[in-house]
Structures are given as structure tokens and as C-alpha cells.
Amino acid sequence: ALKIGSFVDQSSLEGVRELFCSKLSSTNGGAQWLSVVDMSDRYEEMWARDIVVDSQDNIVMTGNFIGTASFGSVSTIASAGNEETYDLFAASISSNGDWNWAIAGGGQESDTGNAIVIDSDGKYRIYGAMTGSAAIGNTMLTGTGTYTEYPLTATITSSGSWHSAEYFDHSGDVSMTISFESPTISTSLTIPFK
């Protein structure tokens, strides 16, 4: 079993909330390994919103964070906004608890990764939201409203590089339908925007 969450670092007087990922033994429930993302500056936070396990048993997650996050010696990511706005992130950790990669995207306002799935071609697809505008890899997404939240989707290669990104401009009363199919699940969700 996997356990992913956030905790407040008690050694910090500034409210640092760090992310952890652990694998628990199926026989006795004890931790087989534990990996922590280092958030060492004041007011920094990281939250995982969704995870998926790929065919190599890598755990890939998405969520949001504020500040600078170090994933061991593999990668360090930093949010683009100030200490009150979130950026989205995705990270991969091996079945042995070693970080594979981590990437971030966002802008000056809050952005988040809410869900992650694996496409039929093996890429990871994130569903989330951006406020105003966001840089996702080499793609700059710019909405028509400065403080308007827009749904977005982005794909990541299996090696942890941004592949593509797009957002949905919802000027007026419109809705967006997201469909997802896997060998065991077929569902769709319609989201109204007003």
C-alpha cells in the first residue's frame, strides 16, 4: 500500500508543510521506505492531489505547491508566484522510494494539478486549473481574464518532460466534458462554467 500526504515540519517556526510518500508492507503495515520532499523556507507548502502507478511501478503524482521543493538530488523546482500563490507540479518516484523526476508549471497567480491519468501512448496527462496565465514547459498559456480560473490539461513524457499543454477559455455560459477510459473504467464528467 502507498501513503502520500503532507505534514508540518515541527522544526520550522514558519509553518513549512512538506510532502511525503511511503510504501507500507502488505504483511505488517510497517513502512518499507519513506521519501520526503524538502521544503526548507518559510511559508512553503506542497500538496499531492492525485497519483497513478505506471507499468514500471513508478508512482506519479500531481498537485500544487508554494516555494522551492527539493526531490532528493534529482530535481529542485520553484514556484513562479509569490508566497501566497500555488503552482502545479508533477513528480515520479520509483517502487524503491527513489525520486525519478519532478517538474513544475504556472504563473503569478494560483495554478494546480487536480488529476493525473496515463494516456494510451504512455504519456501522463494532468487535468488542473490555471489563473490568468501559466507557463507549462515551453508553452505559454494566456487567458483573457487576469484573475479568471481556466481548466487546463497538460501531457508529460514518461521521462518527465512537458510534452504539450492547453487551456479552455470559458467566456460566457459553457461547459466542458472530460472523458476517461481505461481497461476497467469508462466515465465522463461535464463541468459547467458560468
mmCIF file with all atom_site columns, N, CA, C and O in Angstrom, residues 65-67 79-86 107-109:
data_model
loop_
_atom_site.group_PDB
_atom_site.id
_atom_site.type_symbol
_atom_site.label_atom_id
_atom_site.label_alt_id
_atom_site.label_comp_id
_atom_site.label_asym_id
_atom_site.label_entity_id
_atom_site.label_seq_id
_atom_site.pdbx_PDB_ins_code
_atom_site.Cartn_x
_atom_site.Cartn_y
_atom_site.Cartn_z
_atom_site.occupancy
_atom_site.B_iso_or_equiv
_atom_site.pdbx_formal_charge
_atom_site.auth_seq_id
_atom_site.auth_comp_id
_atom_site.auth_asym_id
_atom_site.auth_atom_id
_atom_site.pdbx_PDB_model_num
ATOM 1  N N  . PHE A 1 65  ? 1.992  23.570 -5.072  1.00 0.00 ? 65  PHE A N  1
ATOM 2  C CA . PHE A 1 65  ? 3.000  23.922 -4.076  1.00 0.00 ? 65  PHE A CA 1
ATOM 3  C C  . PHE A 1 65  ? 3.289  25.410 -4.113  1.00 0.00 ? 65  PHE A C  1
ATOM 4  O O  . PHE A 1 65  ? 3.008  26.089 -5.099  1.00 0.00 ? 65  PHE A O  1
ATOM 5  N N  . ILE A 1 66  ? 3.867  25.887 -3.023  1.00 0.00 ? 66  ILE A N  1
ATOM 6  C CA . ILE A 1 66  ? 4.379  27.251 -2.918  1.00 0.00 ? 66  ILE A CA 1
ATOM 7  C C  . ILE A 1 66  ? 5.827  27.134 -2.478  1.00 0.00 ? 66  ILE A C  1
ATOM 8  O O  . ILE A 1 66  ? 6.133  26.404 -1.538  1.00 0.00 ? 66  ILE A O  1
ATOM 9  N N  . GLY A 1 67  ? 6.732  27.855 -3.133  1.00 0.00 ? 67  GLY A N  1
ATOM 10 C CA . GLY A 1 67  ? 8.119  27.901 -2.684  1.00 0.00 ? 67  GLY A CA 1
ATOM 11 C C  . GLY A 1 67  ? 9.066  27.097 -3.543  1.00 0.00 ? 67  GLY A C  1
ATOM 12 O O  . GLY A 1 67  ? 8.896  26.982 -4.750  1.00 0.00 ? 67  GLY A O  1
ATOM 13 N N  . SER A 1 79  ? 8.251  27.705 -7.407  1.00 0.00 ? 79  SER A N  1
ATOM 14 C CA . SER A 1 79  ? 7.022  28.322 -7.904  1.00 0.00 ? 79  SER A CA 1
ATOM 15 C C  . SER A 1 79  ? 7.332  29.704 -8.460  1.00 0.00 ? 79  SER A C  1
ATOM 16 O O  . SER A 1 79  ? 8.258  30.379 -8.025  1.00 0.00 ? 79  SER A O  1
ATOM 17 N N  . ALA A 1 80  ? 6.521  30.110 -9.444  1.00 0.00 ? 80  ALA A N  1
ATOM 18 C CA . ALA A 1 80  ? 6.755  31.382 -10.132 1.00 0.00 ? 80  ALA A CA 1
ATOM 19 C C  . ALA A 1 80  ? 6.117  32.563 -9.416  1.00 0.00 ? 80  ALA A C  1
ATOM 20 O O  . ALA A 1 80  ? 6.538  33.697 -9.598  1.00 0.00 ? 80  ALA A O  1
ATOM 21 N N  . GLY A 1 81  ? 5.091  32.313 -8.620  1.00 0.00 ? 81  GLY A N  1
ATOM 22 C CA . GLY A 1 81  ? 4.359  33.398 -7.968  1.00 0.00 ? 81  GLY A CA 1
ATOM 23 C C  . GLY A 1 81  ? 4.986  33.812 -6.652  1.00 0.00 ? 81  GLY A C  1
ATOM 24 O O  . GLY A 1 81  ? 6.124  33.473 -6.333  1.00 0.00 ? 81  GLY A O  1
ATOM 25 N N  . ASN A 1 82  ? 4.223  34.530 -5.860  1.00 0.00 ? 82  ASN A N  1
ATOM 26 C CA . ASN A 1 82  ? 4.697  34.973 -4.550  1.00 0.00 ? 82  ASN A CA 1
ATOM 27 C C  . ASN A 1 82  ? 4.366  33.916 -3.494  1.00 0.00 ? 82  ASN A C  1
ATOM 28 O O  . ASN A 1 82  ? 3.904  32.835 -3.822  1.00 0.00 ? 82  ASN A O  1
ATOM 29 N N  . GLU A 1 83  ? 4.554  34.250 -2.233  1.00 0.00 ? 83  GLU A N  1
ATOM 30 C CA . GLU A 1 83  ? 4.350  33.256 -1.180  1.00 0.00 ? 83  GLU A CA 1
ATOM 31 C C  . GLU A 1 83  ? 2.878  32.995 -0.862  1.00 0.00 ? 83  GLU A C  1
ATOM 32 O O  . GLU A 1 83  ? 2.569  32.260 0.071   1.00 0.00 ? 83  GLU A O  1
ATOM 33 N N  . GLU A 1 84  ? 1.973  33.537 -1.650  1.00 0.00 ? 84  GLU A N  1
ATOM 34 C CA . GLU A 1 84  ? 0.546  33.290 -1.445  1.00 0.00 ? 84  GLU A CA 1
ATOM 35 C C  . GLU A 1 84  ? -0.111 32.589 -2.629  1.00 0.00 ? 84  GLU A C  1
ATOM 36 O O  . GLU A 1 84  ? -1.309 32.332 -2.590  1.00 0.00 ? 84  GLU A O  1
ATOM 37 N N  . THR A 1 85  ? 0.619  32.288 -3.691  1.00 0.00 ? 85  THR A N  1
ATOM 38 C CA . THR A 1 85  ? 0.023  31.648 -4.864  1.00 0.00 ? 85  THR A CA 1
ATOM 39 C C  . THR A 1 85  ? 0.707  30.321 -5.149  1.00 0.00 ? 85  THR A C  1
ATOM 40 O O  . THR A 1 85  ? 1.920  30.186 -5.012  1.00 0.00 ? 85  THR A O  1
ATOM 41 N N  . TYR A 1 86  ? -0.102 29.341 -5.562  1.00 0.00 ? 86  TYR A N  1
ATOM 42 C CA . TYR A 1 86  ? 0.388  27.991 -5.849  1.00 0.00 ? 86  TYR A CA 1
ATOM 43 C C  . TYR A 1 86  ? 0.744  27.817 -7.317  1.00 0.00 ? 86  TYR A C  1
ATOM 44 O O  . TYR A 1 86  ? 0.177  28.473 -8.182  1.00 0.00 ? 86  TYR A O  1
ATOM 45 N N  . GLY A 1 107 ? 2.196  30.348 -13.128 1.00 0.00 ? 107 GLY A N  1
ATOM 46 C CA . GLY A 1 107 ? 2.413  31.769 -13.360 1.00 0.00 ? 107 GLY A CA 1
ATOM 47 C C  . GLY A 1 107 ? 2.339  32.538 -12.060 1.00 0.00 ? 107 GLY A C  1
ATOM 48 O O  . GLY A 1 107 ? 2.550  31.986 -10.980 1.00 0.00 ? 107 GLY A O  1
ATOM 49 N N  . GLN A 1 108 ? 1.999  33.816 -12.160 1.00 0.00 ? 108 GLN A N  1
ATOM 50 C CA . GLN A 1 108 ? 1.979  34.695 -10.987 1.00 0.00 ? 108 GLN A CA 1
ATOM 51 C C  . GLN A 1 108 ? 0.774  34.464 -10.085 1.00 0.00 ? 108 GLN A C  1
ATOM 52 O O  . GLN A 1 108 ? 0.791  34.846 -8.924  1.00 0.00 ? 108 GLN A O  1
ATOM 53 N N  . GLU A 1 109 ? -0.279 33.845 -10.592 1.00 0.00 ? 109 GLU A N  1
ATOM 54 C CA . GLU A 1 109 ? -1.462 33.521 -9.794  1.00 0.00 ? 109 GLU A CA 1
ATOM 55 C C  . GLU A 1 109 ? -1.491 32.016 -9.533  1.00 0.00 ? 109 GLU A C  1
ATOM 56 O O  . GLU A 1 109 ? -0.634 31.284 -10.010 1.00 0.00 ? 109 GLU A O  1
#
